[in-house]
Amino acid sequence: MSVNSIFKCSFCRVTEQKAKRIIAKGSKDEAAICSDCVIQCVTVLANLASISTLEERAIIESAPIQGGEITKISL
């Protein structure tokens, strides 16, 4: 494989020879991502989702009750 056809992760710059997997579409000049960066991204998004859910739950649980229903809360 020539140097000109080697894919690199657009995030951490690891080459396809050193990465477990590279996800890429098109030529080597287009965006690509390695499997390790995908795992890091999923972890960050999952953590953000759980934080958001906890914050929303806290807001809802502390909301004032009117007539047996939770009043409208801006999230």
XYZ file of N, CA and C in Angstrom:
225
model
N 0.853 -1.179 0.000
C 0.000 0.000 0.000
C 0.897 1.241 0.000
N 0.646 2.163 -0.874
C 1.480 3.364 -0.943
C 1.094 4.340 0.162
N 2.033 5.232 0.466
C 1.798 6.229 1.513
C 0.622 7.123 1.155
N 0.389 7.361 -0.127
C -0.690 8.238 -0.561
C -2.075 7.633 -0.368
N -2.157 6.318 -0.139
C -3.467 5.696 0.014
C -3.748 5.246 1.447
N -2.947 5.712 2.398
C -3.134 5.337 3.805
C -4.125 6.299 4.460
N -5.142 5.724 5.093
C -6.117 6.543 5.824
C -5.577 6.884 7.200
N -5.931 8.084 7.692
C -5.601 8.515 9.051
C -6.882 8.982 9.720
N -6.971 8.740 11.020
C -8.101 9.249 11.792
C -8.031 10.777 11.798
N -9.130 11.409 11.478
C -9.179 12.872 11.437
C -9.096 13.488 12.832
N -9.269 12.688 13.868
C -9.281 13.199 15.232
C -7.943 12.989 15.943
N -7.435 11.752 15.947
C -6.193 11.467 16.669
C -5.004 11.248 15.741
N -5.251 11.224 14.456
C -4.225 11.103 13.424
C -3.538 9.740 13.364
N -4.062 8.717 14.029
C -3.491 7.378 13.943
C -3.713 6.843 12.528
N -2.729 6.110 12.016
C -2.852 5.549 10.676
C -3.610 4.235 10.720
N -4.081 3.807 9.562
C -4.845 2.565 9.520
C -3.986 1.356 9.887
N -2.665 1.449 9.744
C -1.808 0.340 10.134
C -1.772 0.155 11.658
N -1.919 1.250 12.404
C -1.847 1.189 13.869
C -3.215 1.131 14.529
N -4.251 1.509 13.823
C -5.607 1.512 14.385
C -6.217 0.120 14.296
N -7.151 -0.158 15.209
C -7.889 -1.424 15.127
C -8.768 -1.413 13.889
N -9.480 -0.304 13.682
C -10.349 -0.120 12.521
C -10.370 1.360 12.176
N -10.552 1.651 10.905
C -10.765 3.020 10.437
C -12.074 3.028 9.659
N -12.939 3.966 9.989
C -14.178 4.134 9.246
C -13.962 5.345 8.346
N -14.050 5.114 7.041
C -13.802 6.188 6.085
C -14.666 5.981 4.858
N -14.950 7.070 4.200
C -15.699 7.006 2.953
C -14.949 7.854 1.947
N -14.772 7.330 0.790
C -14.120 8.118 -0.246
C -12.612 8.039 -0.174
N -11.978 9.140 -0.504
C -10.520 9.162 -0.602
C -9.871 9.416 0.751
N -8.550 9.285 0.791
C -7.813 9.495 2.030
C -7.886 10.935 2.516
N -8.268 11.862 1.639
C -8.357 13.272 2.006
C -9.677 13.625 2.687
N -10.620 12.706 2.708
C -11.899 12.948 3.367
C -11.838 12.506 4.826
N -12.834 12.885 5.597
C -12.862 12.566 7.022
C -12.864 11.061 7.263
N -12.160 10.656 8.319
C -12.119 9.261 8.746
C -12.040 9.265 10.267
N -12.463 8.168 10.877
C -12.401 8.069 12.334
C -12.018 6.640 12.712
N -11.148 6.515 13.707
C -10.723 5.183 14.156
C -11.695 4.662 15.213
N -11.631 3.369 15.451
C -12.552 2.737 16.405
C -12.352 3.269 17.826
N -11.121 3.610 18.194
C -10.894 4.154 19.537
C -11.561 5.519 19.711
N -11.516 6.357 18.682
C -12.183 7.665 18.759
C -13.696 7.514 18.770
N -14.213 6.516 18.056
C -15.657 6.248 18.089
C -16.076 5.902 19.513
N -15.308 5.050 20.176
C -15.622 4.652 21.559
C -15.587 5.864 22.477
N -14.591 6.728 22.316
C -14.517 7.935 23.148
C -15.716 8.840 22.906
N -16.118 8.992 21.647
C -17.279 9.833 21.323
C -18.561 9.280 21.940
N -18.757 7.979 21.824
C -19.954 7.349 22.388
C -19.974 7.527 23.906
N -18.825 7.387 24.541
C -18.733 7.557 25.991
C -19.101 8.979 26.395
N -18.570 9.962 25.685
C -18.881 11.364 25.983
C -20.373 11.621 25.810
N -20.946 11.160 24.698
C -22.373 11.379 24.452
C -23.240 10.679 25.492
N -22.861 9.474 25.892
C -23.627 8.755 26.915
C -23.556 9.489 28.244
N -22.387 9.999 28.595
C -22.247 10.749 29.844
C -23.073 12.029 29.809
N -23.061 12.728 28.682
C -23.857 13.949 28.562
C -25.345 13.637 28.657
N -25.769 12.547 28.052
C -27.180 12.161 28.096
C -27.604 11.844 29.521
N -26.763 11.144 30.275
C -27.137 10.793 31.647
C -27.147 12.029 32.533
N -26.224 12.956 32.323
C -26.214 14.194 33.101
C -27.475 14.995 32.795
N -27.810 15.097 31.512
C -29.004 15.835 31.112
C -30.249 15.218 31.727
N -30.347 13.893 31.701
C -31.497 13.203 32.266
C -31.592 13.450 33.769
N -30.465 13.396 34.467
C -30.472 13.636 35.908
C -30.889 15.069 36.236
N -30.390 16.033 35.450
C -30.766 17.429 35.675
C -32.251 17.639 35.423
N -32.765 17.049 34.345
C -34.183 17.185 34.042
C -35.027 16.519 35.125
N -34.605 15.357 35.602
C -35.344 14.667 36.660
C -35.380 15.518 37.926
N -34.257 16.142 38.268
C -34.200 16.977 39.465
C -35.129 18.175 39.323
N -35.174 18.767 38.137
C -36.060 19.912 37.911
C -37.512 19.487 38.056
N -37.862 18.372 37.457
C -39.247 17.895 37.506
C -39.638 17.511 38.933
N -38.742 16.831 39.651
C -39.059 16.406 41.016
C -39.193 17.583 41.968
N -38.515 18.690 41.687
C -38.601 19.850 42.571
C -39.647 20.862 42.106
N -40.376 20.534 41.048
C -41.370 21.461 40.497
C -42.568 21.585 41.428
N -43.109 22.799 41.507
C -44.313 22.975 42.320
C -45.514 22.258 41.703
N -46.356 21.720 42.565
C -47.539 20.992 42.117
C -48.746 21.930 42.218
N -49.546 21.980 41.163
C -50.769 22.773 41.169
C -51.909 21.898 40.693
N -52.869 21.695 41.514
C -54.036 20.909 41.141
C -53.700 19.489 40.751
N -52.684 18.936 41.378
C -52.318 17.540 41.116
C -51.449 17.345 39.877
N -51.113 18.438 39.187
C -50.272 18.317 38.016
C -49.036 19.196 38.164
N -47.980 18.788 37.528
C -46.748 19.588 37.548
C -46.960 20.796 36.642
N -46.589 21.964 37.156
C -46.699 23.163 36.342
C -45.672 23.116 35.210
N -45.920 23.916 34.187
C -45.021 23.943 33.043
C -43.644 24.413 33.474
N -42.620 23.655 33.070
C -41.242 23.961 33.453
C -40.428 24.150 32.189
N -39.620 25.164 32.180
C -38.731 25.404 31.046
C -37.456 24.604 31.247
N -37.171 23.683 30.303
C -35.959 22.871 30.401
C -34.866 23.422 29.557
